Amino acid sequence: MAHALSKSSFIRGVQCIKSLYLYKYHYKLRDAISASQQALFSRGINVGKIAHDIFPGGVDVTPESVFKYSESVKKTRKLIESGTEVIYEAAFIFNEVLAAVDILVKRDGQWFAYEVKSSTRISDVYRLDASLQYYVIKNAGIELADFLILHLNNHYVRKGKIEPEKLFTAVSLLSECKKNQAMIAEKVHELKKISSLTVAPDIKIGKHCFEPYTCDFMGQCWKNIPPNSVFELAGMSREKQFELFNNGFVKISDVPADYSLEKNQRIQVDATNSGKELIDKTELAKFLLTIKYPLYFFDIETFMPAVPMFEDTSPFQHIPFQYSLHYKNSKTDTLQHTEFLAEAGTDPRKEFITHFLESTKDAACILVYNRTFESSVIARLGNDFPELKSEIEKRLAIMIDLMEPFQKRHYYHPMMKGSHSIKNVLPALFPDFNHKDLAISDGTMAMGAFEQLQTETDIFKIAELRDNLIAYCKLDTLAMVKIFEFLEEIN
Ligand code: SF4
């Protein structure tokens, strides 16, 4: 009972048949997974297990390894024949396509399939995935009364113990699944033919390389795209980028002078072509005039548990657990530093905000990089702790965005590649000052490290993770100090 296609290879093949071919026959050519992506994959707890509590007492037929799915198929068949009414990871094969549904339930003599998703909305991929599963299960002989997605309910607010019935929202996709059956059968037929190919299908790069997922063979198919290509033009739709590319304009320097571009794209093109930075001293001076001392440089880290860990929180709510503050009481004062990193296992919010308010009580100005994010997290704490709201509002009133001069192009360097993110601005200004040597080098990894701390018991590992988090966050605010001093210097 070998299978030619699984749910994931089907989705891959629908995105691009070349990707499916390369995955089957040249697996090693896949792009390496970055540490940040790895942190993302290993994040969070198994939401599926919590959904089991809605349908308790089921038999789990999850195979020991992905190579043993045929055993799960046999077990599922036997359980159905013996009258079992709840099966977790129920597996079926039809037409060499394998599908395992998270929960299969028999109620009043009818079968219902539930697929559990750790997200708060139903994507097009989930709809396609459900249609494929329906195709396999129905044709394997199980008539489904309904096929439902159980996704996380973003209006759920935890009160006491997790209530699975309220945590999830069930949405029927039955009519969509039925409507898609002819298309699924046709796609299965087409994708199974990939097995007989001896060379990779001739598929050109296109929008499909990014939709629905960024393909993991881009290192292969995109290797001849040079640096400073039109695909680096920030804020330009993929359609427009490919329109340029397909008309022979591969590099930014190839873009015709009269080609219609937005203001920031024109700045990017001109700066890339001249290799020179752009400085608007008048606007920069106006920005710098808003800065007052004592001046604080503030950066926070948050994590977003899919299943709320703390009272009065919702799925994927940003929970702040760490901050770094560099500060100077006057322009000539020496730079000082303070920080906060919560202990794992407890709700960090109250301690975080109390510590922050105390540390910034003398601040005249708090510089952040991306005020929208930082201020929304801090403002939410004002709702969580109304007794602190007026103090929190005072801090929000003096929060200034260091990103603004870059976002508004008061300063632009060709190395910023059209972006105003600190990850692009910092290396453009200080090529040797970066996070490369740190064990944690971005916010996703910091999130992953703090989530790991929730269950870590090895005291040495705990100490190492905490040291890594502190080093990372501290470097972020130090980077802000350097960026600010740079702006002062060039003005
Ligand atoms: S990079 Fe693009 S063309 Fe190449 S396999 Fe992936 S999706 Fe297909």
CSV table of C-alpha atoms and ligand atoms in Angstrom, one decimal, residues 15-16 18-19 22 203-206 208-209 215-218 221-222, ligand 1:
chain,number,residue,atom,x,y,z
A,15,GLN,CA,2.2,25.1,-6.3
A,16,CYS,CA,4.8,23.9,-8.8
A,18,LYS,CA,9.1,21.2,-10.8
A,19,SER,CA,9.2,21.6,-7.0
A,22,LEU,CA,13.0,18.1,-7.3
A,203,ILE,CA,9.1,25.6,-15.3
A,204,LYS,CA,10.3,29.2,-15.3
A,205,ILE,CA,10.5,31.3,-12.1
A,206,GLY,CA,7.4,33.2,-11.4
A,208,HIS,CA,4.3,30.8,-7.9
A,209,CYS,CA,7.8,30.6,-6.3
A,215,CYS,CA,9.7,27.5,-2.3
A,216,ASP,CA,12.6,25.7,-0.8
A,217,PHE,CA,14.3,25.2,-4.2
A,218,MET,CA,14.8,28.9,-4.9
A,221,CYS,CA,16.1,28.0,-9.7
A,222,TRP,CA,17.0,31.6,-8.8
B,1,SF4,S1,11.8,28.0,-7.2
B,1,SF4,FE1,10.0,28.4,-8.4
B,1,SF4,S2,10.2,27.4,-10.3
B,1,SF4,FE2,11.8,26.5,-8.9
B,1,SF4,S3,10.8,24.7,-8.1
B,1,SF4,FE3,10.3,26.3,-6.7
B,1,SF4,S4,8.4,27.1,-7.4
B,1,SF4,FE4,9.2,25.9,-9.0
